[in-house]
Amino acid sequence: MVMAAQQQTVHDRLLKKNNRNAEKIERKGKIIVYGCATIIILATISITLFLMTKGLQAFVVNGVNPISFLTGLDWNPTRSEANGGPVYGALPFIFGSFAVTILSALVAAPLGVGAAIYMIEIAPSWGKRILQPVIELLVGIPSVVYGFIGLSVIVPFVRQYVGGQGFGLLAGTIVLSVMILPTVTSIATDALRTLPNGLRESSLALGATRWQTIRRVLLPAAWPMLLTAIVLGMARAFGEALAVQMVIGNARTIAESLTDPTGTLTTIITLNMGHTVQGSVDNNVLWSLGLILLVMSYIFIIIIRFLSSRRSF
Amino acid sequence: MKLKKLLLFMMLSALLVIAVACGSGDDSNDTGTDSTGGSDSENGEEATSGEAEGQLVLSGSSAIQPLMAAGAEEFMGLNAGADIQVQAGGSGQGLSQVADGSVDIGNSDVFAEEKEEIPADELVDHRVAVVGMGPAAHPGVGVEDVTSEQLIDIFTGEVTNWSELGGEDVDITLVNRPDSSGTRATFVNYALDGAEPAEGITEDSSNTVKQIISETEGAIGYLAFSYYNDDTVLPLKLDGVEQTDENVTTGEYPVWAYMHSYTNGEPEGLAKTFLDYMMSEDVQQVIVPELGYIPSTDMQVERDAEGNQTDVQ
C-alpha cells in the first residue's frame, strides 16, 4: 500500500501533476536558448555592418582609390604635401599577413598533424597523457608572453645565427607557428579520434601494417577535417596582432627575404589606431585594413564550411 | 522573476551590442556636465583645501599618462570628494574625445592644430609639461656627437655604416616609431628638419624601442629624456649640444614637445581646479621632474603650432 502510494507520487511528480510546469520550464529554456542565439547573430551582423560602413568611408568619403589601396606599394599617411602628399598602398601589409600566415601553417601543419597521429594511433595511452596537457598549456599562454619570448629569445637568436636584424618574417613565423600549433593539434586529434574503429580493424585485418593503415586509410579518411584544422590555425595566425607586432619589425616595405622586417595588417592597425583622430583619413584607412581582415576571416570560414561538407565517412 | 530579469538583461545586452556597433564618434555623452563643485579660485593654493569634488575623465597620449595619473592620485588624496579617471589610448583618441565631449580633458603630445578633423579653435590648450627627446644609439657605435646634417643622413638612409661618421664598422639599424606617433612627428620636425625617415624596425612603445637599441649593434632610434635612466642606450649630442633638461629650457636644444591638456572651451569647476593644481609649484617642481618631464613653468622659450620658437616674455 505504502509502496503503491509512493509510486503514485513519483509518477505524479514526473508525469502528471507538474506537466504544465514542465511545459513552462521547457518554454523558458527555449526562450533563453533562442535569445542567446539571436544575440550572437545580431552581434555578428552589427559588427559586419559597422566594419563595412567604417571601412568603406576611406573610399567613399575621402576618395582614396580602392585599386591603388589594394595594389599600392607605398604606405605613408603622414607624408607632407610638399613631398607629394599622403599615399595609402596596403599591399606590403596584405603580403606580410599572407606570408607569415602561410609560412607558419607550413611549419605548424606537419607538427600538429604528426602530434595528433602520435597521440591517437601510436602511443594512445601515455602519449596522450603527456602531450594533451602540454598542448592545452600552449593554448593558455597569453599572446603578449609569446611576443615577449619572441622579442627576447627568438629575435636575438635569429640575428646571431641566421642574419639580418633579427626582426622579420622568420621570427614572426616561428612565434606564430608555436601559437597556432595547439589549434591544429587539438582539431586534428578530434578528427582522428572520430574515425570509426572499423576502418583501423579492417585495414589491419587485410594485412596492412600500422604505418600503411595510418598513411593509406586513416589520413585520407580524416583529410577534410585535417585541412579544417590547418585552415582554422591559419585564421588564428592571420588575426594575431600583439605577438607578431613585437617581433616582425613593422616595416612598411615588402620583405625580400625571411630576415627582412615587414608589417602585417593587424600590426599596422594596432600601431597607429590610438594616434589617429576618429573620422580622419588616417583613421579611416586603418578601418579599411580592418575590413580586409574581416573579409579574409569570412573567406577562411567559407573554406572550412566547404572542407567539412566533404567529410568522407 | 529571475527569468524575466535574465531576459531583460539579454535584451539590454543585445541593444547595447547594436548601439555600440552602429554608434559613431559623434554621439556625445557629455560627462563634462558631471564635473560640478570645486572652487573657482585662480591659484593652486585653494585647490589643495579639500573642497573640490565631482568626477573628471581624462584620456589621450600614453606619453603624458604617467604624469596625469600621478597628479590625479595626489589631487584625489587632497580632495576626498574628487574622482579622476586617467585613460591612455593615444593623442588622436584624446583629442577626438575631448572635442566631442566624451571626456573632460584630452591629453596630446602634438598641437591640436596639427591633427586634421579636430576643431582646434574650440579647444583650450594647457601646457602642463615639456618633454625633451633625441637620438639614442647603441653604446658601441663609437660616435657620441652628430651634426644635424649627419643625423638627417643617418635617418634618411644616406649613411648606412657608423664608420662613415668616424665610428665603428657596424651597419646602422634604424628603430622608428609609427607614422602617426607624436614622438616621431616631433623628432622629424625638429631633429630631421622634416626629412622622411627611411624604413626600419618600427615599434609603438618607447620601452621596446629602448630595449631594441640596447640589444642591437649599430641601432639608433629616438627616445624621450625620461628613458635615459641607465647606460644601456647612448644619447647622442646634437651639434655639440647635450640632451639635458637645462638645454631644453634655455632653447639651446631644439627637439622637445609640449604635453598638452586640452579642454573643450575654458575649463570650469573641477577641470579648472585640477588643471590649476597641475600648474602649481607642488606639481611642477616635484612630480614633473621626478617623472622625467620638464616643468613648463621653467621654459625660457615657447613655441606655437607652426613650430616658431620665441623667447618667453
XYZ file of C-alpha atoms in Angstrom:
626
model
C 0.000 0.000 0.000
C 2.754 2.349 1.037
C 4.730 1.320 -1.995
C 1.775 1.989 -4.213
C 1.316 5.428 -2.721
C 4.969 6.242 -3.233
C 4.856 5.050 -6.773
C 1.830 7.163 -7.309
C 3.560 10.303 -6.079
C 6.673 9.675 -8.152
C 4.504 9.091 -11.138
C 2.528 12.203 -10.409
C 5.547 14.318 -9.906
C 7.212 13.230 -13.077
C 4.366 12.970 -15.469
C 1.033 14.300 -14.394
C 0.739 16.951 -11.776
C 3.635 19.026 -12.920
C 3.057 18.538 -16.561
C 2.066 22.130 -17.071
C 5.048 23.209 -15.020
C 7.356 21.133 -17.179
C 5.933 22.749 -20.260
C 6.598 26.116 -18.717
C 10.215 25.214 -17.948
C 10.630 23.925 -21.459
C 9.297 27.174 -22.862
C 11.597 29.196 -20.641
C 14.555 27.134 -21.711
C 13.623 27.652 -25.307
C 13.411 31.424 -24.842
C 16.849 31.531 -23.216
C 18.454 29.453 -25.938
C 16.771 31.375 -28.739
C 17.678 34.654 -27.021
C 21.345 33.713 -26.825
C 21.390 32.634 -30.443
C 19.721 35.881 -31.504
C 22.250 37.988 -29.608
C 25.153 36.179 -31.221
C 23.644 36.537 -34.684
C 22.825 40.197 -34.112
C 26.323 40.849 -32.799
C 27.893 39.288 -35.879
C 25.627 41.206 -38.225
C 26.214 44.509 -36.458
C 29.992 44.050 -36.376
C 29.937 43.286 -40.101
C 27.747 46.293 -40.899
C 29.814 48.549 -38.662
C 33.110 47.499 -40.226
C 31.608 47.825 -43.710
C 30.480 51.402 -43.124
C 33.704 52.404 -41.353
C 35.948 50.545 -43.771
C 34.363 51.943 -46.913
C 34.500 55.539 -45.683
C 38.079 55.991 -46.833
C 36.972 55.217 -50.387
C 33.553 56.882 -50.371
C 34.159 59.975 -48.239
C 37.891 60.590 -48.535
C 38.215 59.477 -52.137
C 41.067 57.017 -51.644
C 41.320 54.899 -54.778
C 40.431 51.289 -53.799
C 42.565 49.811 -56.571
C 45.677 51.728 -55.572
C 44.837 50.977 -51.931
C 44.936 47.237 -52.596
C 47.847 47.236 -55.019
C 49.964 50.210 -53.940
C 53.405 49.506 -52.502
C 53.809 52.791 -50.625
C 52.211 53.403 -47.256
C 52.867 56.895 -45.990
C 49.801 58.532 -44.440
C 51.752 61.386 -42.850
C 53.824 62.485 -45.874
C 53.683 66.252 -46.277
C 52.063 67.900 -49.284
C 55.491 69.249 -50.257
C 56.759 65.689 -50.730
C 53.742 64.603 -52.771
C 51.068 64.169 -50.139
C 49.985 61.060 -48.253
C 49.837 57.695 -50.047
C 47.888 54.652 -48.949
C 49.136 51.427 -50.506
C 48.336 48.428 -48.339
C 49.889 45.695 -50.478
C 53.017 45.298 -48.288
C 50.802 44.543 -45.278
C 48.440 42.249 -47.200
C 51.514 40.430 -48.464
C 53.027 40.367 -44.975
C 49.861 38.917 -43.438
C 49.633 36.177 -46.059
C 53.346 35.416 -45.986
C 53.528 34.983 -42.240
C 50.239 33.010 -42.165
C 51.181 30.565 -44.916
C 54.726 30.099 -43.621
C 53.561 29.387 -40.088
C 50.908 26.970 -41.389
C 53.653 25.164 -43.335
C 55.564 24.716 -40.090
C 52.656 24.019 -37.770
C 50.625 21.681 -40.012
C 53.070 18.734 -40.146
C 53.956 19.181 -36.475
C 50.330 19.379 -35.375
C 49.078 16.501 -37.502
C 52.127 14.463 -36.501
C 51.446 15.070 -32.827
C 47.806 14.087 -33.336
C 48.775 10.823 -35.069
C 51.191 10.089 -32.260
C 48.576 10.756 -29.594
C 45.772 8.747 -31.179
C 47.421 5.991 -33.184
C 50.920 5.319 -31.962
C 51.085 5.881 -28.234
C 47.442 6.251 -27.312
C 47.661 5.857 -23.556
C 50.787 7.564 -22.234
C 51.480 9.643 -25.329
C 48.174 11.338 -24.845
C 48.669 11.684 -21.132
C 51.824 13.730 -21.702
C 51.059 15.587 -24.929
C 47.493 16.658 -24.166
C 48.323 18.820 -21.111
C 51.350 20.276 -22.895
C 49.176 21.390 -25.772
C 46.461 22.717 -23.501
C 49.159 24.727 -21.750
C 50.257 26.237 -25.059
C 46.698 27.483 -25.663
C 46.578 29.151 -22.276
C 49.723 31.252 -22.665
C 48.691 34.843 -23.497
C 49.958 36.233 -26.780
C 51.893 39.029 -25.087
C 54.016 36.350 -23.426
C 54.681 34.718 -26.794
C 55.628 38.149 -28.119
C 57.934 38.828 -25.215
C 59.671 35.457 -25.551
C 59.940 36.153 -29.269
C 61.469 39.563 -28.623
C 63.996 38.461 -26.031
C 64.859 34.940 -27.249
C 63.946 34.335 -30.886
C 64.923 37.733 -32.301
C 68.492 37.665 -30.853
C 68.775 34.011 -31.903
C 67.806 34.802 -35.495
C 70.128 37.808 -35.526
C 73.061 35.747 -34.328
C 72.621 32.516 -36.260
C 70.622 33.398 -39.376
C 71.480 37.002 -40.070
C 69.809 40.345 -40.545
C 68.466 42.408 -37.691
C 66.535 39.546 -36.151
C 63.206 41.277 -36.613
C 61.346 39.950 -39.620
C 59.321 37.265 -41.300
C 61.337 34.404 -39.836
C 60.912 35.492 -36.213
C 57.199 36.135 -36.854
C 56.808 32.708 -38.424
C 58.460 30.934 -35.513
C 56.323 32.701 -32.913
C 53.099 32.178 -34.871
C 53.805 28.510 -35.583
C 54.023 27.809 -31.870
C 50.872 29.846 -31.263
C 48.743 28.007 -33.838
C 50.188 24.582 -33.096
C 47.641 23.807 -30.340
C 44.699 24.761 -32.588
C 45.917 22.473 -35.349
C 46.807 19.647 -32.975
C 43.580 19.574 -30.983
C 41.304 19.626 -34.040
C 43.456 17.044 -35.824
C 43.252 14.880 -32.695
C 39.459 15.098 -32.749
C 39.457 14.251 -36.450
C 41.454 11.072 -35.920
C 39.561 10.082 -32.781
C 36.170 10.261 -34.501
C 37.265 7.887 -37.267
C 35.246 4.670 -36.870
C 37.287 1.867 -35.356
C 36.116 -0.419 -38.161
C 38.440 1.387 -40.544
C 41.520 0.501 -38.486
C 40.372 -3.044 -37.812
C 39.510 -3.882 -41.401
C 42.752 -2.397 -42.635
C 44.775 -4.398 -40.127
C 42.704 -7.489 -40.919
C 43.667 -7.164 -44.569
C 47.274 -7.441 -43.523
C 48.265 -3.779 -43.610
C 50.952 -2.615 -41.199
C 50.234 0.201 -38.742
C 52.122 2.686 -40.907
C 50.179 1.585 -44.002
C 46.922 1.910 -42.107
C 47.750 5.440 -40.983
C 49.147 6.507 -44.341
C 46.631 4.900 -46.725
C 43.419 4.619 -44.691
C 43.214 6.954 -41.715
C 44.858 10.085 -43.136
C 42.784 10.075 -46.355
C 39.606 9.457 -44.352
C 40.358 12.318 -41.974
C 41.770 14.602 -44.678
C 38.947 17.187 -44.863
C 38.935 17.537 -41.078
C 42.728 17.830 -41.002
C 42.546 20.577 -43.612
C 39.914 22.286 -41.477
C 42.348 22.140 -38.564
C 45.052 23.798 -40.648
C 42.720 26.489 -42.022
C 41.491 27.306 -38.515
C 45.098 27.651 -37.444
C 45.731 29.947 -40.383
C 42.717 32.065 -39.449
C 44.170 32.492 -35.980
C 47.586 33.382 -37.409
C 46.040 35.915 -39.792
C 44.318 37.751 -36.976
C 47.076 37.668 -34.378
C 48.403 41.160 -33.678
C 50.328 41.607 -30.469
C 52.901 38.830 -30.609
C 53.612 39.433 -34.289
C 53.951 43.162 -33.754
C 56.701 42.613 -31.228
C 58.910 40.505 -33.486
C 58.174 41.268 -37.137
C 59.762 44.727 -37.246
C 56.699 46.515 -38.666
C 58.486 47.998 -41.659
C 56.263 49.372 -44.406
C 58.006 47.503 -47.194
C 57.572 44.027 -48.652
C 60.113 41.623 -47.207
C 62.533 40.327 -49.819
C 63.947 37.624 -47.617
C 62.967 35.782 -44.458
C 65.132 38.025 -42.309
C 63.728 41.317 -43.623
C 61.407 43.267 -41.344
C 57.906 43.746 -42.685
C 54.440 44.548 -41.364
C 51.042 42.857 -41.307
C 47.513 44.269 -41.486
C 46.966 43.730 -37.772
C 50.229 45.282 -36.627
C 49.729 48.465 -38.646
C 46.237 48.850 -37.187
C 47.346 48.371 -33.591
C 50.412 50.583 -34.024
C 48.506 53.553 -35.388
C 44.904 53.382 -34.190
C 45.413 55.297 -30.950
C 47.408 58.103 -32.510
C 44.914 58.926 -35.242
C 41.779 61.020 -34.894
C 38.342 59.446 -35.376
C 36.944 60.335 -38.778
C 40.235 61.465 -40.322
C 41.624 59.817 -43.465
C 44.455 58.279 -41.440
C 41.886 56.656 -39.206
C 39.536 55.574 -41.986
C 42.242 53.740 -43.927
C 43.018 51.751 -40.784
C 39.355 50.698 -40.699
C 39.692 49.686 -44.335
C 42.588 47.431 -43.327
C 40.239 46.011 -40.680
C 37.624 45.377 -43.348
C 40.193 43.375 -45.324
C 40.799 41.287 -42.204
C 37.068 40.679 -41.789
C 36.657 39.680 -45.426
C 39.574 37.295 -45.021
C 38.054 35.674 -41.954
C 34.801 35.199 -43.906
C 36.803 33.528 -46.662
C 38.517 31.275 -44.126
C 35.108 30.288 -42.738
C 33.757 29.535 -46.219
C 36.788 27.318 -46.856
C 36.215 25.492 -43.565
C 32.499 25.011 -44.346
C 33.388 23.678 -47.763
C 36.001 21.299 -46.363
C 33.818 19.897 -43.607
C 30.972 19.255 -46.049
C 33.387 16.955 -47.869
C 33.854 14.674 -44.846
C 34.026 11.250 -46.354
C 32.838 8.974 -43.564
C 11.033 36.532 -11.661
C 14.654 35.596 -12.138
C 13.960 34.522 -15.659
C 12.357 37.822 -16.509
C 15.390 39.617 -15.189
C 17.606 37.383 -17.252
C 15.549 38.044 -20.348
C 15.616 41.754 -19.696
C 19.368 41.578 -19.262
C 19.766 39.700 -22.504
C 17.622 42.144 -24.403
C 19.556 45.027 -22.928
C 22.861 43.493 -23.895
C 21.562 42.876 -27.399
C 20.566 46.518 -27.584
C 23.972 47.515 -26.272
C 25.750 45.462 -28.908
C 23.706 47.101 -31.623
C 24.130 50.545 -30.157
C 27.889 50.150 -29.875
C 28.144 48.735 -33.358
C 26.008 51.377 -35.001
C 27.167 54.349 -32.976
C 29.812 56.602 -34.404
C 32.230 59.097 -32.953
C 29.757 61.939 -32.907
C 27.326 60.717 -30.259
C 28.460 62.677 -27.289
C 27.507 61.646 -23.817
C 28.591 64.745 -22.076
C 30.333 63.685 -18.908
C 31.612 67.238 -18.744
C 28.422 68.262 -17.028
C 29.230 65.859 -14.222
C 32.072 67.971 -13.012
C 30.205 70.008 -10.508
C 31.544 71.689 -7.433
C 35.138 72.670 -6.941
C 36.329 76.082 -6.037
C 36.634 78.718 -8.695
C 39.812 80.116 -7.248
C 42.553 81.321 -9.539
C 45.557 79.882 -7.723
C 46.503 76.333 -6.906
C 46.589 77.014 -3.163
C 42.834 76.830 -2.841
C 42.778 73.643 -4.851
C 44.534 71.817 -2.056
C 41.955 72.835 0.515
C 39.973 69.658 0.074
C 36.829 71.291 -1.243
C 36.944 70.044 -4.801
C 34.526 67.287 -5.616
C 32.979 65.666 -8.620
C 34.082 63.421 -11.417
C 36.627 64.036 -14.129
C 37.601 61.808 -17.055
C 40.913 62.262 -18.869
C 42.151 60.389 -21.895
C 44.843 60.628 -24.520
C 48.548 60.295 -25.097
C 50.274 57.489 -23.273
C 53.348 59.720 -23.033
C 51.569 62.037 -20.564
C 49.549 59.367 -18.834
C 52.107 58.689 -16.037
C 52.237 62.406 -15.144
C 48.454 62.786 -15.211
C 47.960 59.633 -13.182
C 50.450 60.785 -10.555
C 48.892 64.255 -10.435
C 45.384 62.828 -10.189
C 46.389 60.495 -7.371
C 47.874 63.364 -5.359
C 44.863 65.543 -6.091
C 42.407 62.863 -5.005
C 44.442 62.371 -1.831
C 43.967 66.056 -1.038
C 40.330 66.219 -2.155
C 38.404 63.213 -0.954
C 35.336 64.173 -2.985
C 37.123 64.193 -6.310
C 37.163 61.203 -8.628
C 39.580 61.479 -11.544
C 39.967 58.735 -14.100
C 43.014 58.806 -16.348
C 42.837 56.706 -19.501
C 45.541 56.265 -22.124
C 44.921 55.409 -25.747
C 46.837 57.874 -27.853
C 46.860 61.559 -28.712
C 44.355 61.152 -31.537
C 41.881 59.488 -29.254
C 42.316 62.105 -26.529
C 41.783 64.970 -28.974
C 38.716 63.489 -30.642
C 37.159 62.514 -27.327
C 37.594 65.956 -25.783
C 36.303 67.566 -28.988
C 33.107 65.502 -28.974
C 32.690 65.946 -25.231
C 33.052 62.330 -24.102
C 35.942 63.243 -21.795
C 36.691 66.426 -19.839
C 40.384 66.709 -20.646
C 42.180 65.324 -23.687
C 45.944 64.878 -23.445
C 48.082 65.149 -26.526
C 51.766 65.427 -27.314
C 51.055 67.345 -30.512
C 49.202 70.609 -31.082
C 45.513 70.087 -31.883
C 46.129 72.220 -34.978
C 48.409 69.500 -36.335
C 45.657 66.877 -36.454
C 43.021 67.140 -39.117
C 39.326 66.789 -38.244
C 39.885 68.441 -34.847
C 38.146 71.792 -34.246
C 41.309 73.304 -32.755
C 39.761 76.745 -32.237
C 37.175 75.296 -29.824
C 39.810 73.652 -27.659
C 41.802 75.424 -24.969
C 45.432 74.415 -24.581
C 47.030 73.857 -21.151
C 50.726 73.043 -21.385
C 51.311 71.013 -18.249
C 54.851 69.894 -19.063
C 57.558 69.720 -21.684
C 59.337 66.606 -22.800
C 62.724 66.577 -24.451
C 63.674 63.822 -26.856
C 66.560 62.973 -29.046
C 68.625 60.435 -30.945
C 69.739 57.481 -28.854
C 72.174 54.883 -30.148
C 73.633 51.569 -29.072
C 76.598 52.365 -26.784
C 79.038 50.542 -29.080
C 78.669 52.669 -32.205
C 81.771 54.749 -31.486
C 80.089 58.089 -32.197
C 78.938 60.455 -29.485
C 78.293 63.679 -31.317
C 76.472 64.196 -34.596
C 75.631 67.274 -36.596
C 72.097 67.917 -37.848
C 73.205 67.029 -41.382
C 74.741 63.767 -40.215
C 71.589 62.890 -38.280
C 69.431 63.513 -41.344
C 71.820 61.375 -43.415
C 71.554 58.564 -40.853
C 67.777 58.580 -40.699
C 67.164 59.001 -44.422
C 69.493 56.092 -45.188
C 72.218 58.167 -46.900
C 74.727 56.834 -44.418
C 74.492 53.124 -43.682
C 77.581 52.414 -41.611
C 78.866 54.102 -38.470
C 82.417 54.095 -39.883
C 81.330 56.773 -42.374
C 80.860 59.059 -39.371
C 84.149 58.081 -37.760
C 82.714 55.313 -35.596
C 82.962 51.535 -35.520
C 82.468 49.429 -38.643
C 78.885 48.332 -37.931
C 75.816 48.774 -40.083
C 73.205 51.265 -38.930
C 69.839 49.820 -37.900
C 67.025 52.344 -37.668
C 64.348 51.976 -35.000
C 61.310 54.138 -35.766
C 58.028 54.931 -34.082
C 54.734 54.512 -36.028
C 53.754 57.101 -38.660
C 51.187 58.875 -36.565
C 53.119 58.903 -33.284
C 53.688 62.295 -31.667
C 57.277 61.470 -30.726
C 58.032 60.647 -34.357
C 56.388 63.863 -35.544
C 58.430 65.936 -33.071
C 61.669 64.189 -33.984
C 61.042 64.532 -37.724
C 60.131 68.216 -37.418
C 62.823 69.448 -35.064
C 65.714 66.984 -35.399
C 65.404 65.922 -39.046
C 64.084 69.238 -40.349
C 61.079 67.468 -41.867
C 63.053 64.784 -43.725
C 61.150 61.498 -44.011
C 62.940 58.671 -42.107
C 63.932 55.630 -44.152
C 62.272 52.283 -43.484
C 63.429 50.375 -40.432
C 62.123 48.466 -37.479
C 59.023 50.207 -36.125
C 57.776 49.794 -32.571
C 54.973 51.502 -30.734
C 56.281 51.609 -27.205
C 59.341 53.572 -26.141
C 60.283 50.761 -23.788
C 60.523 48.333 -26.682
C 62.440 50.879 -28.745
C 64.909 51.265 -25.901
C 65.289 47.521 -25.490
C 65.916 47.038 -29.208
C 68.508 49.832 -29.319
C 70.318 48.422 -26.302
C 70.415 44.902 -27.764
C 71.099 45.581 -31.430
C 74.611 46.521 -32.500
C 74.605 49.703 -34.551
C 70.994 50.579 -33.743
C 69.763 54.143 -33.475
C 66.340 55.463 -32.569
C 64.790 58.337 -30.687
C 63.596 58.448 -27.089
C 62.240 60.887 -24.554
C 64.788 62.005 -21.929
C 62.985 60.055 -19.233
C 64.268 56.842 -20.800
C 67.913 57.832 -20.298
C 67.968 56.419 -16.796
C 70.764 53.892 -17.312
C 73.705 53.231 -19.647
C 72.010 50.785 -21.995
C 71.498 53.445 -24.666
C 73.728 56.381 -25.600
C 72.095 59.810 -26.078
C 73.969 61.466 -28.944
C 74.945 65.117 -28.730
C 73.295 67.123 -31.468
C 75.589 69.786 -32.964
C 77.597 69.572 -29.760
C 74.604 70.241 -27.505
C 73.928 67.647 -24.833
C 70.425 66.259 -24.372
C 69.653 67.774 -20.993
C 66.605 69.386 -19.428
C 68.530 72.611 -18.967
C 69.457 72.877 -22.645
C 65.783 72.419 -23.499
C 64.586 75.154 -21.157
C 67.129 77.643 -22.490
C 66.159 76.825 -26.049
C 69.625 75.590 -26.976
C 68.457 72.048 -27.698
C 65.633 72.081 -30.250
C 63.961 68.669 -30.027
C 61.157 68.865 -27.478
C 57.376 68.903 -27.327
C 54.701 70.223 -25.057
C 52.488 67.840 -23.179
C 49.150 69.449 -23.903
C 45.988 69.059 -21.874
C 43.069 70.260 -23.940
C 39.654 71.234 -22.632
C 36.604 71.913 -24.722
C 36.202 75.641 -24.101
C 37.532 77.349 -20.985
C 37.687 74.804 -18.136
C 35.124 75.093 -15.370
C 34.635 73.538 -11.982
C 36.717 70.524 -11.194
C 38.516 70.553 -14.550
C 39.770 74.046 -13.810
C 40.719 73.224 -10.226
C 42.622 70.148 -11.371
C 44.485 71.950 -14.158
C 45.373 74.772 -11.775
C 46.703 72.142 -9.419
C 48.782 70.598 -12.225
C 50.332 74.039 -12.866
C 51.012 74.675 -9.167
C 54.553 74.721 -7.737
C 53.949 71.401 -5.953
C 53.345 69.509 -9.156
C 55.622 71.456 -11.489
C 58.700 71.382 -9.260
C 58.273 67.965 -7.631
C 56.161 65.493 -9.594
C 57.022 66.708 -13.095
C 60.840 66.403 -12.785
C 60.500 63.214 -10.747
C 58.785 61.526 -13.686
C 61.381 62.747 -16.170
C 59.457 65.642 -17.681
C 60.466 69.302 -17.751
C 58.271 71.812 -15.864
C 56.598 74.057 -18.397
C 56.937 76.937 -15.944
C 60.735 76.695 -16.331
C 60.691 77.226 -20.070
C 62.528 80.297 -21.279
C 61.365 79.729 -24.834
C 57.976 78.938 -26.229
C 56.713 77.506 -29.451
C 53.498 77.875 -31.433
C 51.621 75.330 -33.505
C 53.622 76.290 -36.617
C 56.853 75.440 -34.819
C 58.129 79.005 -34.445
C 60.229 79.358 -31.333
C 60.334 82.626 -29.400
C 61.671 83.754 -26.031
C 59.179 83.861 -23.191
C 58.387 87.454 -22.335
